[in-house]
CSV table of C-alpha atoms in Angstrom, one decimal:
chain,number,residue,atom,x,y,z
A,793,MET,CA,47.5,-26.4,-18.5
A,794,ILE,CA,50.2,-23.9,-19.4
A,795,SER,CA,50.1,-24.7,-23.1
A,796,SER,CA,46.3,-24.5,-23.2
A,797,SER,CA,46.5,-21.0,-21.7
A,798,ILE,CA,49.2,-20.0,-24.2
A,799,ILE,CA,47.0,-21.3,-27.0
A,800,GLY,CA,44.1,-19.4,-25.4
A,801,SER,CA,45.9,-16.1,-25.3
A,802,ALA,CA,47.2,-16.6,-28.8
A,803,ARG,CA,43.7,-17.2,-30.0
A,804,SER,CA,42.4,-14.1,-28.2
A,805,LYS,CA,45.3,-12.0,-29.6
A,806,ALA,CA,44.3,-13.2,-33.1
A,807,GLY,CA,40.7,-12.3,-32.3
A,808,ALA,CA,41.6,-8.9,-31.1
A,809,PHE,CA,43.6,-8.4,-34.2
A,810,GLU,CA,40.7,-9.4,-36.4
A,811,ALA,CA,38.4,-7.0,-34.5
A,812,ALA,CA,41.0,-4.2,-34.9
A,813,LYS,CA,41.0,-4.8,-38.6
A,814,LEU,CA,37.3,-4.0,-38.7
A,815,THR,CA,38.1,-0.5,-37.6
A,816,LEU,CA,40.4,0.2,-40.6
A,817,PRO,CA,37.6,1.8,-42.8
A,818,VAL,CA,36.8,4.1,-39.8
A,819,PHE,CA,40.4,5.1,-39.7
A,820,PHE,CA,40.3,6.1,-43.4
A,821,ALA,CA,37.1,8.0,-42.9
A,822,PHE,CA,38.2,9.8,-39.8
A,823,PHE,CA,41.7,10.7,-40.9
A,824,PRO,CA,40.9,13.4,-43.5
A,825,LEU,CA,37.8,14.7,-41.6
A,826,GLY,CA,39.8,15.0,-38.4
A,827,ILE,CA,42.5,16.9,-40.1
A,828,ALA,CA,39.9,19.2,-41.6
A,829,LEU,CA,38.4,19.8,-38.1
A,830,GLY,CA,41.9,20.6,-36.8
A,831,LEU,CA,42.5,23.1,-39.6
A,832,LEU,CA,39.0,24.6,-39.0
A,833,VAL,CA,39.7,25.2,-35.3
A,834,HIS,CA,42.8,27.1,-36.3
A,835,GLU,CA,41.0,29.0,-39.1
A,836,TYR,CA,38.3,30.1,-36.7
A,837,HIS,CA,41.0,31.3,-34.2
A,838,LEU,CA,39.8,29.0,-31.4
A,839,PRO,CA,42.4,28.0,-28.9
A,840,VAL,CA,44.3,24.8,-29.7
A,841,TYR,CA,43.1,23.1,-26.5
A,842,MET,CA,39.5,23.3,-27.9
A,843,GLY,CA,40.5,21.0,-30.7
A,844,PHE,CA,41.7,18.4,-28.2
A,845,LEU,CA,38.8,18.8,-25.8
A,846,MET,CA,36.2,18.7,-28.6
A,847,SER,CA,37.6,15.6,-30.2
A,848,PHE,CA,38.0,13.8,-26.9
A,849,PHE,CA,34.9,14.9,-25.0
A,850,ILE,CA,32.3,15.7,-27.6
A,851,TYR,CA,33.4,13.1,-30.2
A,852,ALA,CA,30.2,13.3,-32.3
A,853,GLY,CA,31.3,14.1,-35.9
A,854,SER,CA,29.2,16.7,-37.5
A,855,SER,CA,28.1,18.4,-34.3
A,856,GLU,CA,31.8,19.3,-33.6
A,857,PHE,CA,32.0,21.2,-36.8
A,858,VAL,CA,28.8,23.1,-36.0
A,859,VAL,CA,29.9,23.8,-32.4
A,860,ALA,CA,33.3,25.1,-33.7
A,861,SER,CA,31.5,27.5,-36.1
A,862,MET,CA,28.9,28.6,-33.4
A,863,LEU,CA,31.7,29.2,-30.8
A,864,ALA,CA,33.6,31.3,-33.4
A,865,ALA,CA,30.4,33.3,-33.9
A,866,SER,CA,30.0,33.7,-30.1
A,867,GLU,CA,26.5,32.2,-30.1
A,868,SER,CA,24.9,31.7,-26.6
A,869,LEU,CA,25.6,28.5,-24.7
A,870,ALA,CA,21.9,27.8,-24.7
A,871,GLU,CA,21.8,27.8,-28.5
A,872,ILE,CA,24.9,25.7,-28.7
A,873,ALA,CA,23.4,23.2,-26.3
A,874,ILE,CA,20.1,23.0,-28.2
A,875,ALA,CA,22.0,22.6,-31.5
A,876,GLY,CA,24.0,19.7,-30.0
A,877,LEU,CA,20.9,18.1,-28.6
A,878,VAL,CA,19.0,18.1,-31.9
A,879,ILE,CA,22.0,17.2,-34.1
A,880,ASN,CA,22.9,14.3,-31.9
A,881,PHE,CA,19.4,13.2,-31.1
A,882,ARG,CA,19.7,10.2,-33.3
A,883,HIS,CA,22.1,8.7,-30.8
A,884,ILE,CA,19.2,8.0,-28.5
A,885,PHE,CA,18.2,5.1,-30.7
A,886,TYR,CA,21.6,3.5,-31.0
A,887,GLY,CA,21.8,1.8,-27.5
A,888,LEU,CA,18.7,-0.4,-28.0
A,889,SER,CA,20.0,-2.2,-31.1
A,890,VAL,CA,23.4,-2.9,-29.7
A,891,PHE,CA,22.2,-3.8,-26.2
A,892,ASP,CA,23.9,-7.2,-26.2
A,893,VAL,CA,27.2,-5.9,-27.6
A,894,ILE,CA,27.8,-3.4,-24.8
A,895,PRO,CA,29.9,-4.9,-21.9
A,896,LYS,CA,27.7,-5.7,-18.9
A,897,LYS,CA,29.4,-3.7,-16.2
A,898,GLY,CA,32.2,-1.4,-15.0
A,899,PHE,CA,34.2,1.2,-16.8
A,900,LYS,CA,34.1,-0.7,-20.1
A,901,ARG,CA,30.3,-0.4,-20.1
A,902,PHE,CA,30.4,3.3,-19.4
A,903,TYR,CA,33.1,3.9,-22.0
A,904,SER,CA,31.4,1.9,-24.7
A,905,ILE,CA,28.2,3.8,-24.2
A,906,ALA,CA,29.8,7.2,-23.9
A,907,THR,CA,31.7,6.8,-27.1
A,908,LEU,CA,28.9,5.3,-29.1
A,909,SER,CA,29.4,7.4,-32.3
A,910,ASP,CA,27.8,6.6,-35.6
A,911,GLU,CA,30.8,4.7,-36.8
A,912,THR,CA,31.3,2.7,-33.6
A,913,TYR,CA,27.5,1.9,-33.7
A,914,ALA,CA,27.8,0.6,-37.2
A,915,LEU,CA,30.7,-1.7,-36.3
A,916,PHE,CA,28.9,-2.9,-33.1
A,917,LEU,CA,26.0,-3.9,-35.3
A,918,ALA,CA,28.4,-6.1,-37.3
A,919,LEU,CA,29.9,-7.9,-34.2
A,920,ARG,CA,28.8,-11.5,-33.8
A,921,GLY,CA,29.2,-14.0,-31.0
A,922,GLU,CA,32.7,-14.2,-29.5
A,923,ASP,CA,33.8,-11.0,-31.3
A,924,ARG,CA,31.6,-9.0,-29.0
A,925,ARG,CA,34.4,-9.3,-26.4
A,926,TYR,CA,36.3,-6.7,-28.4
A,927,ALA,CA,33.6,-4.1,-28.4
A,928,THR,CA,35.5,-1.8,-26.0
A,929,LEU,CA,38.7,-2.2,-28.0
A,930,ILE,CA,36.8,-1.2,-31.2
A,931,ALA,CA,35.2,1.8,-29.4
A,932,PHE,CA,38.6,2.9,-28.1
A,933,LEU,CA,40.4,2.5,-31.5
A,934,ASN,CA,37.8,4.7,-33.3
A,935,HIS,CA,37.9,7.3,-30.5
A,936,ALA,CA,41.7,7.3,-30.8
A,937,TYR,CA,41.7,7.7,-34.6
A,938,TRP,CA,39.5,10.7,-34.3
A,939,PHE,CA,41.5,12.3,-31.5
A,940,LEU,CA,44.8,11.7,-33.3
A,941,SER,CA,43.6,13.0,-36.7
A,942,VAL,CA,42.3,16.2,-35.1
A,943,THR,CA,45.6,16.6,-33.3
A,944,LEU,CA,47.5,16.1,-36.6
A,945,GLY,CA,45.3,18.8,-38.2
A,946,LEU,CA,46.0,21.2,-35.3
A,947,ILE,CA,49.8,20.5,-35.5
A,948,LEU,CA,49.8,21.0,-39.2
A,949,ALA,CA,47.9,24.3,-38.9
A,950,LYS,CA,49.9,25.6,-35.9
A,951,SER,CA,53.5,24.5,-36.6
A,952,PHE,CA,53.5,25.5,-40.2
A,953,SER,CA,51.2,28.4,-39.5
A,954,LEU,CA,49.2,27.0,-42.4
A,955,SER,CA,46.2,29.0,-43.3
A,956,PHE,CA,43.7,27.9,-45.9
A,957,PRO,CA,41.2,30.6,-46.6
A,958,GLY,CA,38.2,28.7,-47.7
A,959,VAL,CA,38.8,25.5,-45.8
A,960,GLU,CA,35.6,26.3,-43.8
A,961,PHE,CA,33.7,25.2,-46.9
A,962,CYS,CA,34.4,21.6,-45.8
A,963,LEU,CA,31.5,22.0,-43.4
A,964,PRO,CA,28.7,22.8,-45.9
A,965,ALA,CA,30.4,20.2,-48.2
A,966,LEU,CA,30.1,17.6,-45.5
A,967,PHE,CA,26.5,18.3,-44.9
A,968,ILE,CA,25.6,18.4,-48.6
A,969,VAL,CA,27.2,15.0,-49.1
A,970,LEU,CA,25.5,13.5,-46.0
A,971,THR,CA,22.1,14.9,-47.2
A,972,ILE,CA,22.6,13.1,-50.5
A,973,GLU,CA,23.6,9.9,-48.6
A,974,GLN,CA,20.5,10.2,-46.4
A,975,TYR,CA,18.3,10.5,-49.5
A,976,LYS,CA,20.0,7.5,-51.1
A,977,SER,CA,19.3,5.3,-48.1
A,978,LEU,CA,15.8,6.5,-47.3
A,979,LYS,CA,14.5,7.2,-50.8
A,980,LYS,CA,11.7,9.4,-49.4
A,981,ILE,CA,11.3,13.1,-50.2
A,982,SER,CA,9.0,14.1,-47.3
A,983,PRO,CA,11.6,14.7,-44.6
A,984,PHE,CA,13.4,17.0,-47.0
A,985,ILE,CA,10.2,18.9,-47.7
A,986,PHE,CA,9.6,19.3,-43.9
A,987,ALA,CA,13.2,20.6,-43.5
A,988,LEU,CA,12.8,23.0,-46.5
A,989,ALA,CA,9.5,24.5,-45.2
A,990,SER,CA,10.7,24.7,-41.6
A,991,SER,CA,14.0,26.4,-42.7
A,992,LEU,CA,12.1,28.9,-44.8
A,993,VAL,CA,10.0,29.9,-41.8
A,994,ALA,CA,13.1,30.1,-39.7
A,995,PHE,CA,15.0,32.2,-42.2
A,996,LEU,CA,12.1,34.6,-42.6
A,997,PHE,CA,11.1,35.0,-38.9
A,998,PHE,CA,13.8,33.6,-36.7
A,999,LYS,CA,17.1,34.3,-38.5
A,1000,GLU,CA,19.0,34.4,-35.2
A,1001,GLN,CA,17.9,31.0,-34.0
A,1002,PHE,CA,17.7,29.5,-37.5
A,1003,LEU,CA,19.0,26.0,-36.7
A,1004,VAL,CA,17.0,25.4,-33.6
A,1005,VAL,CA,13.7,26.7,-35.0
A,1006,SER,CA,14.1,24.8,-38.2
A,1007,ILE,CA,14.8,21.5,-36.6
A,1008,ALA,CA,12.1,21.9,-33.9
A,1009,LEU,CA,9.5,22.7,-36.6
A,1010,SER,CA,10.6,19.7,-38.7
A,1011,SER,CA,10.3,17.4,-35.6
A,1012,LEU,CA,6.8,18.8,-34.9
A,1013,LEU,CA,5.7,18.1,-38.5
A,1014,MET,CA,7.1,14.6,-38.2
A,1015,LEU,CA,5.3,13.9,-35.0
A,1016,SER,CA,2.0,14.8,-36.8
A,1017,ILE,CA,2.5,11.9,-39.1
A,1018,LYS,CA,0.5,8.9,-38.2
A,1019,PRO,CA,2.8,5.9,-37.8
A,1020,LYS,CA,1.9,3.0,-40.0
A,1021,GLY,CA,0.2,0.0,-38.2
A,1022,LYS,CA,-1.2,0.0,-34.7
A,1023,LYS,CA,0.6,-1.2,-31.7
B,871,MET,CA,36.3,33.5,-23.1
B,872,THR,CA,38.0,30.4,-21.5
B,873,ALA,CA,35.0,29.9,-19.3
B,874,TYR,CA,32.6,30.1,-22.3
B,875,TYR,CA,34.7,27.6,-24.2
B,876,LEU,CA,35.0,25.2,-21.3
B,877,SER,CA,31.3,25.4,-20.4
B,878,ALA,CA,30.4,24.6,-24.0
B,879,ILE,CA,32.6,21.5,-23.9
B,880,ALA,CA,31.1,20.4,-20.6
B,881,ILE,CA,27.5,20.9,-21.7
B,882,LEU,CA,28.0,19.1,-25.0
B,883,CYS,CA,29.8,16.2,-23.3
B,884,LEU,CA,27.0,15.8,-20.9
B,885,ILE,CA,24.3,16.0,-23.6
B,886,ASN,CA,26.1,13.3,-25.7
B,887,ILE,CA,26.6,10.9,-22.8
B,888,SER,CA,23.0,11.4,-21.7
B,889,LEU,CA,21.6,10.8,-25.2
B,890,ARG,CA,23.8,7.7,-25.6
B,891,SER,CA,22.9,6.2,-22.3
B,892,LEU,CA,19.2,7.2,-22.2
B,893,PRO,CA,18.0,4.0,-24.0
B,894,PHE,CA,19.5,2.0,-21.1
B,895,TRP,CA,17.4,4.0,-18.6
B,896,LEU,CA,14.2,4.9,-20.4
B,897,PRO,CA,11.3,2.4,-20.4
B,898,LYS,CA,11.4,0.3,-23.6
B,899,ARG,CA,7.8,1.2,-24.3
B,900,LEU,CA,8.7,4.9,-24.8
B,901,ILE,CA,11.7,4.2,-27.0
B,902,GLU,CA,9.9,1.7,-29.1
B,903,HIS,CA,6.8,3.8,-29.6
B,904,PRO,CA,5.8,4.0,-33.3
B,905,ARG,CA,6.1,7.7,-33.3
B,906,MET,CA,9.7,7.4,-32.1
B,907,ALA,CA,10.4,5.1,-35.1
B,908,VAL,CA,9.1,7.8,-37.4
B,909,LEU,CA,11.3,10.3,-35.7
B,910,SER,CA,14.4,8.1,-35.9
B,911,ALA,CA,13.9,7.5,-39.6
B,912,TYR,CA,12.9,11.0,-40.7
B,913,LEU,CA,14.9,13.2,-38.3
B,914,PRO,CA,18.4,12.6,-39.6
B,915,PRO,CA,17.7,13.5,-43.2
B,916,ALA,CA,15.8,16.6,-42.2
B,917,ILE,CA,18.5,17.7,-39.8
B,918,MET,CA,21.2,17.2,-42.5
B,919,LEU,CA,19.3,19.4,-45.0
B,920,SER,CA,18.6,22.0,-42.2
B,921,LEU,CA,22.4,22.1,-41.6
B,922,VAL,CA,23.0,22.7,-45.3
B,923,LEU,CA,20.5,25.5,-45.3
B,924,TYR,CA,21.9,26.9,-42.0
B,925,CYS,CA,25.3,27.3,-43.8
B,926,PHE,CA,23.5,29.0,-46.7
B,927,SER,CA,21.6,31.4,-44.4
B,928,GLY,CA,24.9,32.3,-42.7
B,929,GLU,CA,26.4,32.9,-46.1
B,930,PHE,CA,23.5,35.1,-47.3
B,931,GLN,CA,23.8,37.2,-44.1
B,932,LYS,CA,27.4,38.1,-44.9
B,933,ASN,CA,28.0,41.0,-47.1
B,934,GLU,CA,30.2,39.1,-49.5
B,935,GLY,CA,29.5,37.6,-52.9
B,936,VAL,CA,27.6,34.3,-52.4
B,937,TYR,CA,28.5,33.0,-55.9
B,938,PRO,CA,31.7,31.1,-54.8
B,939,PHE,CA,29.6,29.4,-52.2
B,940,LEU,CA,26.7,28.5,-54.5
B,941,PHE,CA,29.1,27.4,-57.3
B,942,ALA,CA,31.1,25.2,-55.0
B,943,SER,CA,27.9,23.7,-53.5
B,944,ALA,CA,26.6,22.8,-56.9
B,945,PHE,CA,30.0,21.3,-57.7
B,946,VAL,CA,29.7,19.1,-54.6
B,947,VAL,CA,26.2,17.9,-55.6
B,948,LEU,CA,27.4,17.2,-59.1
B,949,LEU,CA,30.6,15.4,-58.0
B,950,HIS,CA,28.7,13.3,-55.4
B,951,THR,CA,25.9,12.3,-57.8
B,952,LEU,CA,28.4,11.3,-60.4
B,953,LYS,CA,31.1,9.6,-58.3
B,954,GLY,CA,29.4,8.9,-54.9
B,955,ASN,CA,32.7,9.1,-53.1
B,956,VAL,CA,32.2,11.0,-49.8
B,957,LEU,CA,35.8,12.2,-49.3
B,958,LEU,CA,36.3,13.1,-53.0
B,959,SER,CA,33.2,15.2,-53.0
B,960,ILE,CA,34.2,17.1,-49.8
B,961,ALA,CA,37.8,17.6,-50.9
B,962,GLY,CA,36.8,18.5,-54.4
B,963,GLY,CA,34.2,21.0,-53.3
B,964,THR,CA,36.5,22.6,-50.7
B,965,LEU,CA,39.3,22.9,-53.2
B,966,CYS,CA,36.9,24.5,-55.7
B,967,TYR,CA,35.8,27.0,-53.1
B,968,CYS,CA,39.4,27.8,-52.1
B,969,LEU,CA,40.4,28.4,-55.7
B,970,PHE,CA,37.3,30.6,-56.3
B,971,LYS,CA,38.2,32.6,-53.2
B,972,ALA,CA,41.8,33.0,-54.2
B,973,TRP,CA,40.9,34.0,-57.7
B,974,ALA,CA,38.0,36.4,-56.8
């Protein structure tokens, strides 16, 4: 009886360790980007606590960089909200495909859903059978990597009063890279043409609400496409 | 200012949690609608390019030279097409921009 429970706990420890190993690539992806966000918060003269709060409560990669730059430019809350909504809109599709991986009830369920970032989603997709028990652990580790990396960036910037004029370029660089990655996986040119046309209209007529207008127009153009096959 | 910052955090936190939990509430019919499938495939690439252009438009509205920005952007594209390493491209591009700024 006792020995079987010991074996059981040893086995579950090994399982948890295996699951934790899955998160290593996420750590290596988050570490430099989190440091960059920490440095950026400092470079934009936002208060240090904003770095902590953003990485803990917003925790949605690229939108945090955009929010930091919008806050630094004192954009209105409504515009920040709409930008957050459109940039993170993709998250609305994540829950469905990992329905069975999400714990069934309680705080674990809430936490796994609330922290369902791109990276956690990708790992959840890879979880099979028994490993699904460790979903919350995986979500937590990813969240912790992000929070700690941003904290490290903040500490580096603050304590050594490091200033990198030009570090704000990591934002456009991130978006350029992600655009190329999107093209590589989709291999279609039309969404980019939609975005280009919408952005031109936004730039010419709605410079103040560029992002919101551009993304809203792109979405409208996309909704006009007839989906293939009837349902 | 503090109220402004904290409201922004609260609003975005709420938006994210709502977006992430919506599929567990909304009728499956709506989420699995064919037009939603189009949106989920096409929206992310369009948003990414819009974000790039958003950065460009901000840069063009400043009264500084845009050349360091354009040059560094071209460098990121080149680096990423050649090497395809996300972090290398971001770090390389940012370094290139920093050097350009320091030198200009």
